[in-house]
C-alpha angles and dihedrals in degrees: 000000000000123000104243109209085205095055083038087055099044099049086044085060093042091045089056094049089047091065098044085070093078096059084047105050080044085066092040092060106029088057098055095047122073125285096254101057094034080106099052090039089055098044092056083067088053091044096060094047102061095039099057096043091066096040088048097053091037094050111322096094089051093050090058110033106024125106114294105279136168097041092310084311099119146338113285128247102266101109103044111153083012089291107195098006100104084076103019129109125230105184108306089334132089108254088246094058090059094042091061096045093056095043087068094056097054087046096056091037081065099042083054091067101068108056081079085063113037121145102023116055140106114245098217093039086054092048085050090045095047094054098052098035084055086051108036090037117011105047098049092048091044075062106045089049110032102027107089124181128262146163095294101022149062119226136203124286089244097053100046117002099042091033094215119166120241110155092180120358109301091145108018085049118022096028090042100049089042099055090046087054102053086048093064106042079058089048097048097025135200126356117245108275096007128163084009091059126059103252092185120160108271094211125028095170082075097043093056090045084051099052091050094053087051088050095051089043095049091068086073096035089053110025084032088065083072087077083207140065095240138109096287089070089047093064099046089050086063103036083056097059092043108045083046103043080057094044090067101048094048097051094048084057093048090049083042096054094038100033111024094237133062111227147217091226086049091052100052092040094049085049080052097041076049097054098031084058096050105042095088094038103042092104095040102053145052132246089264084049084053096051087055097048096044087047096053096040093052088048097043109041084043083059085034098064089063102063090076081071084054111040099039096243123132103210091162115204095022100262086148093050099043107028106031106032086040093053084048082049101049093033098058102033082068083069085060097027115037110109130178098234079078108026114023127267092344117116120170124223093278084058098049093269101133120231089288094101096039087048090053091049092051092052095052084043101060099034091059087045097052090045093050108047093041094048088044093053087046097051091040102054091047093058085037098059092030112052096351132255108217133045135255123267105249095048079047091052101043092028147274092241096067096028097051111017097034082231139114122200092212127044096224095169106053084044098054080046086051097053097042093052082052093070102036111301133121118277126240125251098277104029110098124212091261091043085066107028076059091059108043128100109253115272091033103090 
């Protein structure tokens, strides 16, 4: 096929929205731990970004798109430092278009990880762990789900044998990084106080700018997956508003009913839950399809966040309640939902398909599922008992961020001098006499 410079433009653009996700689950994150890890939390999210880049470009692209390789396990070694893909043609894109665009989905698929395991991890065990859970995980998943077959290549099983529908990554992301989750918060265990301590987010403001940034973002993640500027994106970019706008409301009735107050955090995780839901069924159902999706994810993942309490396990920042119970979610409404008015010649039960699609979507579900949270125990308690996960207590206690970063988000000190000056006392070097004239409460200068 042709390259189209309108398809090349428009995954460009998704590709960079795409990665302005990072940054923007960074402030997610960083927003609902404690002041004093916000830095490490948010450098997990960095971390990740520059790792997998590299690992993408070295082997990571070959792993995932090259032709079916180790028995259907994984992609083969061809295109090893994109070999080939400077000239090469994927659809109506240059090789190289496509190749970005998946790289940022490897690289959040990673970030998403560490909210399981905020406030307790070791930077440089988390950097170890990221590189070979993207190998080991990510990129043979990325293959069984986004590598279709075609004249030259191989795909996945998922893909093309079992014929399971994933528009944008609701099992090769949000299962994925769920599952994973929940494996590590098994692996480093509880924090320190919890479920005894409050553990409430310590900015919502960020959270909220965060969750904005992710929302915005999710247009390419989701309409990009298209790989085309067509109707079909069309279709995902409002399947995505929609599913997520309901997502919202439906999470802040079920925190009024339960709770008594409708909250800032609720608002920003049911936009998440929203987006999290739709994200696999975006290109196989219609706007009313969305609503219902949008409206269950919200309810149930709202319902879903408190099973950690439950269960015993500390799973920080909900990445099992709202990744991975909203993928199961998404993934396996498109076997009710799917219609052919959106995806050819595929109905769900609710459009006179028969369970046959429901009972495909339940098998790639919970495959995904079961890989990723063995492999991600395993790779987590080796690391674990080799070079330690967690921290020790007292960096836990005083923070991660001083203790491993040498950093503080907040510069606590120079305020408290601030404020004192205010009313009377000496400033501090730097602040001049009108600096803080300008600050004090009448009748204080």
């Amino acid at each position: 096929m042709e390259i189209n410079s309108g398809d090349t433009a428009w995954i460009l653009a998704s590709s960079a929205l795409v990665l302005l996700m990072t940054p923007g689950l960074a402030l997610f994150y960083g927003g609902m731990t404690r002041a004093k890890s916000v830095l490490n939390m948010m450098m997990m999210s960095f971390g990740a970004l520059g790792l997998v880049s590299v690992l993408w470009m070295l082997y990571g692209y070959s792993l995932a798109f090259d032709d079916d390789a180790f028995g259907g396990l994984v992609g083969g070694l061809g295109k090893i430092g994109l070999k080939g893909t400077l000239t090469g043609v994927s659809g109506t894109l240059p090789e190289t278009v496509f190749a970005s665009f998946q790289l940022m989905f490897a690289v959040i698929t990673v970030a998403l990880v560490s909210g399981a395991i905020a406030d307790r991890a070791k930077f440089g065990a988390w950097m170890v762990f990221a590189g070979v859970w993207a190998t080991l995980v990510y990129f043979p998943v990325a293959h069984w789900v986004f590598a279709f077959d075609s004249d030259t290549t191989k795909g996945g099983w998922i893909a093309n044998q079992l014929g399971a529908l994933d528009f944008a990554g609701g099992t090769a992301v949000h299962i994925n990084a769920g599952a994973a989750g929940l494996a590590l918060a098994l692996v480093l265990g509880k924090r320190k106080g919890w479920p005894r301590e409050s553990f409430k987010p310590h900015n919502l403001p960020l959270v909220l700018l965060g969750a904005g940034m992710l929302w915005f973002g999710w247009f390419g993640f989701n309409a990009g997956s298209a790989v085309a500027a067509n109707n079909t994106a069309g279709i995902a970019f409002i399947n995505t508003q929609v599913a997520t706008a309901a997502a919202v409301l439906s999470w802040l009735v079920v925190e009024k009913v339960r709770d008594k107050h409708a909250t800032t955090l609720g608002a920003a995780s049911g936009a998440v839950a929203g987006l999290v839901a739709i994200t696999p069924a975006c290109g196989s159902v219609n706007p009313v399809g969305a609503l219902i999706v949008g409206l269950l994810a919200g309810a149930v993942c709202a319902l879903a966040v408190g099973l950690k309490y439950r269960l015993g396990f500390d799973d920080s920042l909900d990445v099992v309640g709202v990744h991975l119970v909203g993928g199961l979610a998404g993934s396996l409404l498109i076997g009710l939902l799917a219609t052919d008015t959106v995806v050819a010649d595929t109905n769900g039960l609710f459009y006179g398909g028969g369970l046959g699609l429901l009972g495909k979507q339940f098998v790639a579900s919970f495959a995904v599922l079961a890989y990723s949270f063995i492999l991600t125990y395993i790779i987590g308690f080796i690391i674990n008992k080799t070079m330690g996960f967690r921290v020790d207590e007292e960096a836990e206690v005083t923070g991660i961020d001083t203790a491993v970063h040498a950093e503080s988000a907040y510069d606590f000190v120079s305020g408290s001098s601030i404020r004192s000056s205010a009313v009377g006392g000496p400033a501090p070097a730097g602040i001049n006499d009108q600096s803080v004239r300008e600050a004090a409460p009448a009748g204080k200068e």
